[in-house]
Amino acid sequence: MKGFRYLDGVATVRLDPSACVGCTRCVEVCPHQVFAVSDRKAHIVDKDACMECGACAKNCPTAAIEVEAGVGCATWVIDRWFGGKKFGGTGSCCG
């Protein structure tokens, strides 16, 4: 889903390049192409596309990635995609 945006400048995803082994797992599991791997290391290429689902951190074999899953309202975004209920009665994640 290239081009996805929810809230710019709020994603909590962090990558420790010194811990990365270049396995490409983050690239494989990220639904928004936040990561790329070059020279055997992952890089965050589109931080604002992160919806903080936590798949990258959960699947990183060396714990090189940290993210506060759900802080960016990932649950709300996923729920919208699958036609779920509205939170807070306003249709927004936090209202």
PDB file of N, CA, C and O in Angstrom, residues 13-93:
ATOM      1  N   VAL A  13       8.448   4.172  15.169  1.00  0.00           N
ATOM      2  CA  VAL A  13       9.352   3.111  14.721  1.00  0.00           C
ATOM      3  C   VAL A  13      10.806   3.599  14.755  1.00  0.00           C
ATOM      4  O   VAL A  13      11.118   4.709  14.339  1.00  0.00           O
ATOM      5  N   ARG A  14      11.671   2.730  15.328  1.00  0.00           N
ATOM      6  CA  ARG A  14      13.100   3.019  15.424  1.00  0.00           C
ATOM      7  C   ARG A  14      13.879   1.785  14.991  1.00  0.00           C
ATOM      8  O   ARG A  14      13.477   0.663  15.278  1.00  0.00           O
ATOM      9  N   LEU A  15      15.001   2.007  14.352  1.00  0.00           N
ATOM     10  CA  LEU A  15      15.846   0.917  13.863  1.00  0.00           C
ATOM     11  C   LEU A  15      17.270   1.135  14.354  1.00  0.00           C
ATOM     12  O   LEU A  15      17.820   2.227  14.210  1.00  0.00           O
ATOM     13  N   ASP A  16      17.859   0.094  14.945  1.00  0.00           N
ATOM     14  CA  ASP A  16      19.256   0.130  15.365  1.00  0.00           C
ATOM     15  C   ASP A  16      20.072  -0.566  14.279  1.00  0.00           C
ATOM     16  O   ASP A  16      20.121  -1.801  14.231  1.00  0.00           O
ATOM     17  N   PRO A  17      20.695   0.197  13.385  1.00  0.00           N
ATOM     18  CA  PRO A  17      21.421  -0.421  12.272  1.00  0.00           C
ATOM     19  C   PRO A  17      22.551  -1.343  12.726  1.00  0.00           C
ATOM     20  O   PRO A  17      22.877  -2.311  12.036  1.00  0.00           O
ATOM     21  N   SER A  18      23.124  -1.085  13.892  1.00  0.00           N
ATOM     22  CA  SER A  18      24.224  -1.934  14.363  1.00  0.00           C
ATOM     23  C   SER A  18      23.738  -3.332  14.756  1.00  0.00           C
ATOM     24  O   SER A  18      24.512  -4.287  14.753  1.00  0.00           O
ATOM     25  N   ALA A  19      22.458  -3.458  15.069  1.00  0.00           N
ATOM     26  CA  ALA A  19      21.896  -4.764  15.434  1.00  0.00           C
ATOM     27  C   ALA A  19      21.311  -5.505  14.227  1.00  0.00           C
ATOM     28  O   ALA A  19      21.039  -6.698  14.302  1.00  0.00           O
ATOM     29  N   CYS A  20      21.123  -4.801  13.124  1.00  0.00           N
ATOM     30  CA  CYS A  20      20.502  -5.392  11.927  1.00  0.00           C
ATOM     31  C   CYS A  20      21.468  -6.357  11.236  1.00  0.00           C
ATOM     32  O   CYS A  20      22.643  -6.052  11.057  1.00  0.00           O
ATOM     33  N   VAL A  21      20.929  -7.518  10.839  1.00  0.00           N
ATOM     34  CA  VAL A  21      21.719  -8.514  10.111  1.00  0.00           C
ATOM     35  C   VAL A  21      21.304  -8.623   8.646  1.00  0.00           C
ATOM     36  O   VAL A  21      21.784  -9.489   7.927  1.00  0.00           O
ATOM     37  N   GLY A  22      20.395  -7.762   8.210  1.00  0.00           N
ATOM     38  CA  GLY A  22      19.992  -7.738   6.808  1.00  0.00           C
ATOM     39  C   GLY A  22      19.156  -8.908   6.360  1.00  0.00           C
ATOM     40  O   GLY A  22      19.172  -9.283   5.191  1.00  0.00           O
ATOM     41  N   CYS A  23      18.377  -9.487   7.255  1.00  0.00           N
ATOM     42  CA  CYS A  23      17.587 -10.675   6.922  1.00  0.00           C
ATOM     43  C   CYS A  23      16.420 -10.385   5.975  1.00  0.00           C
ATOM     44  O   CYS A  23      15.847 -11.300   5.410  1.00  0.00           O
ATOM     45  N   THR A  24      16.010  -9.155   5.858  1.00  0.00           N
ATOM     46  CA  THR A  24      14.889  -8.658   5.028  1.00  0.00           C
ATOM     47  C   THR A  24      13.504  -8.984   5.588  1.00  0.00           C
ATOM     48  O   THR A  24      12.500  -8.736   4.931  1.00  0.00           O
ATOM     49  N   ARG A  25      13.441  -9.520   6.774  1.00  0.00           N
ATOM     50  CA  ARG A  25      12.130  -9.862   7.354  1.00  0.00           C
ATOM     51  C   ARG A  25      11.240  -8.627   7.480  1.00  0.00           C
ATOM     52  O   ARG A  25      10.049  -8.672   7.231  1.00  0.00           O
ATOM     53  N   CYS A  26      11.813  -7.492   7.878  1.00  0.00           N
ATOM     54  CA  CYS A  26      11.021  -6.263   8.028  1.00  0.00           C
ATOM     55  C   CYS A  26      10.398  -5.845   6.700  1.00  0.00           C
ATOM     56  O   CYS A  26       9.242  -5.426   6.654  1.00  0.00           O
ATOM     57  N   VAL A  27      11.149  -5.986   5.629  1.00  0.00           N
ATOM     58  CA  VAL A  27      10.637  -5.645   4.300  1.00  0.00           C
ATOM     59  C   VAL A  27       9.491  -6.578   3.929  1.00  0.00           C
ATOM     60  O   VAL A  27       8.480  -6.147   3.371  1.00  0.00           O
ATOM     61  N   GLU A  28       9.634  -7.843   4.259  1.00  0.00           N
ATOM     62  CA  GLU A  28       8.622  -8.845   3.926  1.00  0.00           C
ATOM     63  C   GLU A  28       7.307  -8.625   4.664  1.00  0.00           C
ATOM     64  O   GLU A  28       6.238  -8.818   4.093  1.00  0.00           O
ATOM     65  N   VAL A  29       7.357  -8.230   5.940  1.00  0.00           N
ATOM     66  CA  VAL A  29       6.138  -8.156   6.743  1.00  0.00           C
ATOM     67  C   VAL A  29       5.492  -6.775   6.776  1.00  0.00           C
ATOM     68  O   VAL A  29       4.327  -6.656   7.152  1.00  0.00           O
ATOM     69  N   CYS A  30       6.208  -5.741   6.400  1.00  0.00           N
ATOM     70  CA  CYS A  30       5.657  -4.386   6.477  1.00  0.00           C
ATOM     71  C   CYS A  30       4.655  -4.147   5.343  1.00  0.00           C
ATOM     72  O   CYS A  30       5.003  -4.231   4.169  1.00  0.00           O
ATOM     73  N   PRO A  31       3.397  -3.828   5.686  1.00  0.00           N
ATOM     74  CA  PRO A  31       2.392  -3.620   4.639  1.00  0.00           C
ATOM     75  C   PRO A  31       2.512  -2.272   3.931  1.00  0.00           C
ATOM     76  O   PRO A  31       1.822  -2.035   2.950  1.00  0.00           O
ATOM     77  N   HIS A  32       3.412  -1.396   4.395  1.00  0.00           N
ATOM     78  CA  HIS A  32       3.489  -0.053   3.827  1.00  0.00           C
ATOM     79  C   HIS A  32       4.870   0.335   3.331  1.00  0.00           C
ATOM     80  O   HIS A  32       5.151   1.511   3.146  1.00  0.00           O
ATOM     81  N   GLN A  33       5.722  -0.627   3.108  1.00  0.00           N
ATOM     82  CA  GLN A  33       7.044  -0.408   2.521  1.00  0.00           C
ATOM     83  C   GLN A  33       7.838   0.673   3.258  1.00  0.00           C
ATOM     84  O   GLN A  33       8.433   1.556   2.653  1.00  0.00           O
ATOM     85  N   VAL A  34       7.842   0.581   4.577  1.00  0.00           N
ATOM     86  CA  VAL A  34       8.588   1.522   5.408  1.00  0.00           C
ATOM     87  C   VAL A  34      10.088   1.239   5.317  1.00  0.00           C
ATOM     88  O   VAL A  34      10.895   2.146   5.413  1.00  0.00           O
ATOM     89  N   PHE A  35      10.452  -0.013   5.082  1.00  0.00           N
ATOM     90  CA  PHE A  35      11.852  -0.434   5.103  1.00  0.00           C
ATOM     91  C   PHE A  35      12.368  -0.819   3.721  1.00  0.00           C
ATOM     92  O   PHE A  35      11.612  -1.255   2.859  1.00  0.00           O
ATOM     93  N   ALA A  36      13.683  -0.704   3.568  1.00  0.00           N
ATOM     94  CA  ALA A  36      14.403  -1.246   2.417  1.00  0.00           C
ATOM     95  C   ALA A  36      15.708  -1.810   2.974  1.00  0.00           C
ATOM     96  O   ALA A  36      16.162  -1.407   4.053  1.00  0.00           O
ATOM     97  N   VAL A  37      16.293  -2.742   2.254  1.00  0.00           N
ATOM     98  CA  VAL A  37      17.572  -3.308   2.661  1.00  0.00           C
ATOM     99  C   VAL A  37      18.568  -3.065   1.542  1.00  0.00           C
ATOM    100  O   VAL A  37      18.302  -3.353   0.375  1.00  0.00           O
ATOM    101  N   SER A  38      19.705  -2.496   1.932  1.00  0.00           N
ATOM    102  CA  SER A  38      20.814  -2.325   0.990  1.00  0.00           C
ATOM    103  C   SER A  38      22.109  -2.494   1.775  1.00  0.00           C
ATOM    104  O   SER A  38      22.163  -2.202   2.980  1.00  0.00           O
ATOM    105  N   ASP A  39      23.107  -2.985   1.111  1.00  0.00           N
ATOM    106  CA  ASP A  39      24.396  -3.240   1.759  1.00  0.00           C
ATOM    107  C   ASP A  39      24.239  -4.081   3.023  1.00  0.00           C
ATOM    108  O   ASP A  39      24.890  -3.822   4.038  1.00  0.00           O
ATOM    109  N   ARG A  40      23.316  -5.031   2.979  1.00  0.00           N
ATOM    110  CA  ARG A  40      23.070  -5.978   4.067  1.00  0.00           C
ATOM    111  C   ARG A  40      22.600  -5.333   5.371  1.00  0.00           C
ATOM    112  O   ARG A  40      22.800  -5.859   6.448  1.00  0.00           O
ATOM    113  N   LYS A  41      21.930  -4.197   5.252  1.00  0.00           N
ATOM    114  CA  LYS A  41      21.357  -3.512   6.413  1.00  0.00           C
ATOM    115  C   LYS A  41      19.999  -2.938   6.029  1.00  0.00           C
ATOM    116  O   LYS A  41      19.810  -2.425   4.934  1.00  0.00           O
ATOM    117  N   ALA A  42      19.071  -2.988   6.971  1.00  0.00           N
ATOM    118  CA  ALA A  42      17.760  -2.368   6.760  1.00  0.00           C
ATOM    119  C   ALA A  42      17.879  -0.864   6.980  1.00  0.00           C
ATOM    120  O   ALA A  42      18.737  -0.389   7.738  1.00  0.00           O
ATOM    121  N   HIS A  43      17.016  -0.133   6.308  1.00  0.00           N
ATOM    122  CA  HIS A  43      16.940   1.316   6.443  1.00  0.00           C
ATOM    123  C   HIS A  43      15.467   1.701   6.480  1.00  0.00           C
ATOM    124  O   HIS A  43      14.652   1.094   5.776  1.00  0.00           O
ATOM    125  N   ILE A  44      15.122   2.688   7.265  1.00  0.00           N
ATOM    126  CA  ILE A  44      13.769   3.235   7.231  1.00  0.00           C
ATOM    127  C   ILE A  44      13.735   4.227   6.083  1.00  0.00           C
ATOM    128  O   ILE A  44      14.461   5.217   6.082  1.00  0.00           O
ATOM    129  N   VAL A  45      12.897   3.938   5.090  1.00  0.00           N
ATOM    130  CA  VAL A  45      12.835   4.796   3.910  1.00  0.00           C
ATOM    131  C   VAL A  45      11.576   5.656   3.864  1.00  0.00           C
ATOM    132  O   VAL A  45      11.504   6.611   3.090  1.00  0.00           O
ATOM    133  N   ASP A  46      10.568   5.308   4.669  1.00  0.00           N
ATOM    134  CA  ASP A  46       9.323   6.076   4.653  1.00  0.00           C
ATOM    135  C   ASP A  46       8.651   5.972   6.025  1.00  0.00           C
ATOM    136  O   ASP A  46       7.620   5.328   6.184  1.00  0.00           O
ATOM    137  N   LYS A  47       9.243   6.624   7.011  1.00  0.00           N
ATOM    138  CA  LYS A  47       8.764   6.526   8.392  1.00  0.00           C
ATOM    139  C   LYS A  47       7.305   6.953   8.537  1.00  0.00           C
ATOM    140  O   LYS A  47       6.542   6.358   9.291  1.00  0.00           O
ATOM    141  N   ASP A  48       6.883   7.980   7.801  1.00  0.00           N
ATOM    142  CA  ASP A  48       5.507   8.459   7.925  1.00  0.00           C
ATOM    143  C   ASP A  48       4.469   7.497   7.347  1.00  0.00           C
ATOM    144  O   ASP A  48       3.275   7.658   7.573  1.00  0.00           O
ATOM    145  N   ALA A  49       4.916   6.472   6.636  1.00  0.00           N
ATOM    146  CA  ALA A  49       3.983   5.459   6.142  1.00  0.00           C
ATOM    147  C   ALA A  49       3.689   4.403   7.208  1.00  0.00           C
ATOM    148  O   ALA A  49       2.772   3.608   7.059  1.00  0.00           O
ATOM    149  N   CYS A  50       4.449   4.415   8.288  1.00  0.00           N
ATOM    150  CA  CYS A  50       4.280   3.417   9.352  1.00  0.00           C
ATOM    151  C   CYS A  50       2.953   3.615  10.073  1.00  0.00           C
ATOM    152  O   CYS A  50       2.620   4.708  10.515  1.00  0.00           O
ATOM    153  N   MET A  51       2.194   2.531  10.210  1.00  0.00           N
ATOM    154  CA  MET A  51       0.930   2.592  10.947  1.00  0.00           C
ATOM    155  C   MET A  51       1.068   1.943  12.318  1.00  0.00           C
ATOM    156  O   MET A  51       0.100   1.735  13.018  1.00  0.00           O
ATOM    157  N   GLU A  52       2.303   1.604  12.674  1.00  0.00           N
ATOM    158  CA  GLU A  52       2.638   1.074  13.990  1.00  0.00           C
ATOM    159  C   GLU A  52       1.923  -0.228  14.333  1.00  0.00           C
ATOM    160  O   GLU A  52       1.506  -0.450  15.464  1.00  0.00           O
ATOM    161  N   CYS A  53       1.821  -1.105  13.359  1.00  0.00           N
ATOM    162  CA  CYS A  53       1.191  -2.403  13.615  1.00  0.00           C
ATOM    163  C   CYS A  53       2.099  -3.310  14.439  1.00  0.00           C
ATOM    164  O   CYS A  53       1.632  -4.235  15.092  1.00  0.00           O
ATOM    165  N   GLY A  54       3.418  -3.077  14.382  1.00  0.00           N
ATOM    166  CA  GLY A  54       4.359  -3.852  15.169  1.00  0.00           C
ATOM    167  C   GLY A  54       4.878  -5.110  14.507  1.00  0.00           C
ATOM    168  O   GLY A  54       5.686  -5.827  15.092  1.00  0.00           O
ATOM    169  N   ALA A  55       4.458  -5.390  13.278  1.00  0.00           N
ATOM    170  CA  ALA A  55       4.891  -6.615  12.603  1.00  0.00           C
ATOM    171  C   ALA A  55       6.401  -6.649  12.413  1.00  0.00           C
ATOM    172  O   ALA A  55       7.028  -7.700  12.575  1.00  0.00           O
ATOM    173  N   CYS A  56       6.997  -5.523  12.102  1.00  0.00           N
ATOM    174  CA  CYS A  56       8.442  -5.485  11.883  1.00  0.00           C
ATOM    175  C   CYS A  56       9.206  -5.849  13.153  1.00  0.00           C
ATOM    176  O   CYS A  56      10.101  -6.696  13.126  1.00  0.00           O
ATOM    177  N   ALA A  57       8.852  -5.217  14.256  1.00  0.00           N
ATOM    178  CA  ALA A  57       9.542  -5.475  15.526  1.00  0.00           C
ATOM    179  C   ALA A  57       9.322  -6.909  15.999  1.00  0.00           C
ATOM    180  O   ALA A  57      10.240  -7.566  16.478  1.00  0.00           O
ATOM    181  N   LYS A  58       8.119  -7.387  15.847  1.00  0.00           N
ATOM    182  CA  LYS A  58       7.786  -8.742  16.304  1.00  0.00           C
ATOM    183  C   LYS A  58       8.543  -9.800  15.498  1.00  0.00           C
ATOM    184  O   LYS A  58       8.866 -10.863  16.021  1.00  0.00           O
ATOM    185  N   ASN A  59       8.837  -9.518  14.248  1.00  0.00           N
ATOM    186  CA  ASN A  59       9.487 -10.495  13.379  1.00  0.00           C
ATOM    187  C   ASN A  59      10.992 -10.298  13.227  1.00  0.00           C
ATOM    188  O   ASN A  59      11.645 -11.091  12.553  1.00  0.00           O
ATOM    189  N   CYS A  60      11.547  -9.269  13.825  1.00  0.00           N
ATOM    190  CA  CYS A  60      12.989  -9.018  13.724  1.00  0.00           C
ATOM    191  C   CYS A  60      13.746  -9.995  14.627  1.00  0.00           C
ATOM    192  O   CYS A  60      13.566  -9.978  15.855  1.00  0.00           O
ATOM    193  N   PRO A  61      14.603 -10.834  14.058  1.00  0.00           N
ATOM    194  CA  PRO A  61      15.279 -11.854  14.860  1.00  0.00           C
ATOM    195  C   PRO A  61      16.341 -11.292  15.815  1.00  0.00           C
ATOM    196  O   PRO A  61      16.767 -11.989  16.739  1.00  0.00           O
ATOM    197  N   THR A  62      16.757 -10.046  15.618  1.00  0.00           N
ATOM    198  CA  THR A  62      17.803  -9.473  16.470  1.00  0.00           C
ATOM    199  C   THR A  62      17.293  -8.304  17.312  1.00  0.00           C
ATOM    200  O   THR A  62      18.086  -7.619  17.953  1.00  0.00           O
ATOM    201  N   ALA A  63      15.998  -8.062  17.302  1.00  0.00           N
ATOM    202  CA  ALA A  63      15.388  -6.951  18.048  1.00  0.00           C
ATOM    203  C   ALA A  63      15.997  -5.605  17.666  1.00  0.00           C
ATOM    204  O   ALA A  63      16.139  -4.717  18.497  1.00  0.00           O
ATOM    205  N   ALA A  64      16.332  -5.445  16.384  1.00  0.00           N
ATOM    206  CA  ALA A  64      16.896  -4.189  15.889  1.00  0.00           C
ATOM    207  C   ALA A  64      15.831  -3.121  15.701  1.00  0.00           C
ATOM    208  O   ALA A  64      16.152  -1.943  15.556  1.00  0.00           O
ATOM    209  N   ILE A  65      14.568  -3.528  15.722  1.00  0.00           N
ATOM    210  CA  ILE A  65      13.469  -2.594  15.476  1.00  0.00           C
ATOM    211  C   ILE A  65      12.609  -2.479  16.721  1.00  0.00           C
ATOM    212  O   ILE A  65      12.266  -3.477  17.351  1.00  0.00           O
ATOM    213  N   GLU A  66      12.253  -1.252  17.040  1.00  0.00           N
ATOM    214  CA  GLU A  66      11.335  -0.980  18.143  1.00  0.00           C
ATOM    215  C   GLU A  66      10.203  -0.114  17.612  1.00  0.00           C
ATOM    216  O   GLU A  66      10.418   0.765  16.787  1.00  0.00           O
ATOM    217  N   VAL A  67       9.008  -0.379  18.092  1.00  0.00           N
ATOM    218  CA  VAL A  67       7.855   0.449  17.739  1.00  0.00           C
ATOM    219  C   VAL A  67       6.829   0.329  18.855  1.00  0.00           C
ATOM    220  O   VAL A  67       6.645  -0.739  19.421  1.00  0.00           O
ATOM    221  N   GLU A  68       6.221   1.428  19.192  1.00  0.00           N
ATOM    222  CA  GLU A  68       5.147   1.406  20.180  1.00  0.00           C
ATOM    223  C   GLU A  68       3.864   1.096  19.420  1.00  0.00           C
ATOM    224  O   GLU A  68       3.162   1.985  18.967  1.00  0.00           O
ATOM    225  N   ALA A  69       3.606  -0.178  19.253  1.00  0.00           N
ATOM    226  CA  ALA A  69       2.490  -0.630  18.429  1.00  0.00           C
ATOM    227  C   ALA A  69       1.174  -0.032  18.889  1.00  0.00           C
ATOM    228  O   ALA A  69       0.833  -0.066  20.067  1.00  0.00           O
ATOM    229  N   GLY A  70       0.451   0.532  17.944  1.00  0.00           N
ATOM    230  CA  GLY A  70      -0.870   1.076  18.211  1.00  0.00           C
ATOM    231  C   GLY A  70      -0.912   2.539  18.564  1.00  0.00           C
ATOM    232  O   GLY A  70      -1.964   3.142  18.547  1.00  0.00           O
ATOM    233  N   VAL A  71       0.225   3.136  18.871  1.00  0.00           N
ATOM    234  CA  VAL A  71       0.235   4.548  19.248  1.00  0.00           C
ATOM    235  C   VAL A  71      -0.312   5.414  18.117  1.00  0.00           C
ATOM    236  O   VAL A  71      -1.011   6.382  18.341  1.00  0.00           O
ATOM    237  N   GLY A  72      -0.013   5.048  16.892  1.00  0.00           N
ATOM    238  CA  GLY A  72      -0.481   5.810  15.734  1.00  0.00           C
ATOM    239  C   GLY A  72      -1.835   5.373  15.234  1.00  0.00           C
ATOM    240  O   GLY A  72      -2.173   5.567  14.082  1.00  0.00           O
ATOM    241  N   CYS A  73      -2.618   4.786  16.095  1.00  0.00           N
ATOM    242  CA  CYS A  73      -3.987   4.376  15.774  1.00  0.00           C
ATOM    243  C   CYS A  73      -4.060   3.285  14.715  1.00  0.00           C
ATOM    244  O   CYS A  73      -4.980   3.233  13.914  1.00  0.00           O
ATOM    245  N   ALA A  74      -3.074   2.384  14.706  1.00  0.00           N
ATOM    246  CA  ALA A  74      -3.077   1.292  13.733  1.00  0.00           C
ATOM    247  C   ALA A  74      -4.350   0.470  13.833  1.00  0.00           C
ATOM    248  O   ALA A  74      -4.906   0.046  12.824  1.00  0.00           O
ATOM    249  N   THR A  75      -4.819   0.255  15.041  1.00  0.00           N
ATOM    250  CA  THR A  75      -6.029  -0.535  15.221  1.00  0.00           C
ATOM    251  C   THR A  75      -7.199   0.099  14.498  1.00  0.00           C
ATOM    252  O   THR A  75      -7.985  -0.567  13.836  1.00  0.00           O
ATOM    253  N   TRP A  76      -7.307   1.407  14.600  1.00  0.00           N
ATOM    254  CA  TRP A  76      -8.395   2.122  13.932  1.00  0.00           C
ATOM    255  C   TRP A  76      -8.284   1.994  12.419  1.00  0.00           C
ATOM    256  O   TRP A  76      -9.265   1.723  11.732  1.00  0.00           O
ATOM    257  N   VAL A  77      -7.065   2.157  11.888  1.00  0.00           N
ATOM    258  CA  VAL A  77      -6.854   2.080  10.445  1.00  0.00           C
ATOM    259  C   VAL A  77      -7.209   0.690   9.940  1.00  0.00           C
ATOM    260  O   VAL A  77      -7.935   0.530   8.953  1.00  0.00           O
ATOM    261  N   ILE A  78      -6.716  -0.338  10.622  1.00  0.00           N
ATOM    262  CA  ILE A  78      -7.005  -1.717  10.209  1.00  0.00           C
ATOM    263  C   ILE A  78      -8.501  -1.981  10.274  1.00  0.00           C
ATOM    264  O   ILE A  78      -9.085  -2.581   9.372  1.00  0.00           O
ATOM    265  N   ASP A  79      -9.136  -1.514  11.318  1.00  0.00           N
ATOM    266  CA  ASP A  79     -10.572  -1.705  11.471  1.00  0.00           C
ATOM    267  C   ASP A  79     -11.333  -1.061  10.316  1.00  0.00           C
ATOM    268  O   ASP A  79     -12.292  -1.621   9.796  1.00  0.00           O
ATOM    269  N   ARG A  80     -10.936   0.112   9.887  1.00  0.00           N
ATOM    270  CA  ARG A  80     -11.587   0.796   8.767  1.00  0.00           C
ATOM    271  C   ARG A  80     -11.471  -0.031   7.492  1.00  0.00           C
ATOM    272  O   ARG A  80     -12.400  -0.124   6.706  1.00  0.00           O
ATOM    273  N   TRP A  81     -10.266  -0.616   7.260  1.00  0.00           N
ATOM    274  CA  TRP A  81     -10.054  -1.405   6.052  1.00  0.00           C
ATOM    275  C   TRP A  81     -10.982  -2.601   5.995  1.00  0.00           C
ATOM    276  O   TRP A  81     -11.403  -3.025   4.928  1.00  0.00           O
ATOM    277  N   PHE A  82     -11.296  -3.163   7.157  1.00  0.00           N
ATOM    278  CA  PHE A  82     -12.111  -4.362   7.184  1.00  0.00           C
ATOM    279  C   PHE A  82     -13.558  -4.095   7.571  1.00  0.00           C
ATOM    280  O   PHE A  82     -14.293  -5.003   7.925  1.00  0.00           O
ATOM    281  N   GLY A  83     -13.971  -2.843   7.512  1.00  0.00           N
ATOM    282  CA  GLY A  83     -15.375  -2.493   7.689  1.00  0.00           C
ATOM    283  C   GLY A  83     -15.912  -2.625   9.085  1.00  0.00           C
ATOM    284  O   GLY A  83     -17.091  -2.905   9.271  1.00  0.00           O
ATOM    285  N   GLY A  84     -15.093  -2.402  10.080  1.00  0.00           N
ATOM    286  CA  GLY A  84     -15.524  -2.546  11.464  1.00  0.00           C
ATOM    287  C   GLY A  84     -16.276  -1.344  11.985  1.00  0.00           C
ATOM    288  O   GLY A  84     -16.676  -0.447  11.250  1.00  0.00           O
ATOM    289  N   LYS A  85     -16.435  -1.322  13.298  1.00  0.00           N
ATOM    290  CA  LYS A  85     -17.199  -0.283  13.962  1.00  0.00           C
ATOM    291  C   LYS A  85     -16.413   1.023  14.044  1.00  0.00           C
ATOM    292  O   LYS A  85     -15.208   1.052  13.894  1.00  0.00           O
ATOM    293  N   LYS A  86     -17.103   2.095  14.354  1.00  0.00           N
ATOM    294  CA  LYS A  86     -16.461   3.379  14.573  1.00  0.00           C
ATOM    295  C   LYS A  86     -16.161   3.522  16.056  1.00  0.00           C
ATOM    296  O   LYS A  86     -16.984   3.214  16.899  1.00  0.00           O
ATOM    297  N   PHE A  87     -14.964   4.001  16.357  1.00  0.00           N
ATOM    298  CA  PHE A  87     -14.565   4.214  17.742  1.00  0.00           C
ATOM    299  C   PHE A  87     -14.989   5.602  18.183  1.00  0.00           C
ATOM    300  O   PHE A  87     -14.880   6.564  17.448  1.00  0.00           O
ATOM    301  N   GLY A  88     -15.460   5.735  19.406  1.00  0.00           N
ATOM    302  CA  GLY A  88     -15.791   7.029  19.964  1.00  0.00           C
ATOM    303  C   GLY A  88     -16.976   7.714  19.311  1.00  0.00           C
ATOM    304  O   GLY A  88     -17.257   8.860  19.604  1.00  0.00           O
ATOM    305  N   GLY A  89     -17.609   7.055  18.384  1.00  0.00           N
ATOM    306  CA  GLY A  89     -18.783   7.620  17.754  1.00  0.00           C
ATOM    307  C   GLY A  89     -18.501   8.715  16.730  1.00  0.00           C
ATOM    308  O   GLY A  89     -19.401   9.246  16.113  1.00  0.00           O
ATOM    309  N   THR A  90     -17.208   9.060  16.533  1.00  0.00           N
ATOM    310  CA  THR A  90     -16.900  10.148  15.620  1.00  0.00           C
ATOM    311  C   THR A  90     -16.286   9.663  14.317  1.00  0.00           C
ATOM    312  O   THR A  90     -16.114  10.429  13.394  1.00  0.00           O
ATOM    313  N   GLY A  91     -15.903   8.408  14.273  1.00  0.00           N
ATOM    314  CA  GLY A  91     -15.250   7.895  13.099  1.00  0.00           C
ATOM    315  C   GLY A  91     -13.749   8.149  13.106  1.00  0.00           C
ATOM    316  O   GLY A  91     -13.047   7.819  12.174  1.00  0.00           O
ATOM    317  N   SER A  92     -13.248   8.772  14.154  1.00  0.00           N
ATOM    318  CA  SER A  92     -11.808   8.969  14.262  1.00  0.00           C
ATOM    319  C   SER A  92     -11.241   7.984  15.276  1.00  0.00           C
ATOM    320  O   SER A  92     -11.977   7.389  16.049  1.00  0.00           O
ATOM    321  N   CYS A  93      -9.929   7.852  15.292  1.00  0.00           N
ATOM    322  CA  CYS A  93      -9.337   6.863  16.172  1.00  0.00           C
ATOM    323  C   CYS A  93      -9.420   7.288  17.638  1.00  0.00           C
ATOM    324  O   CYS A  93      -9.481   6.454  18.512  1.00  0.00           O
TER     325      CYS A  93
END
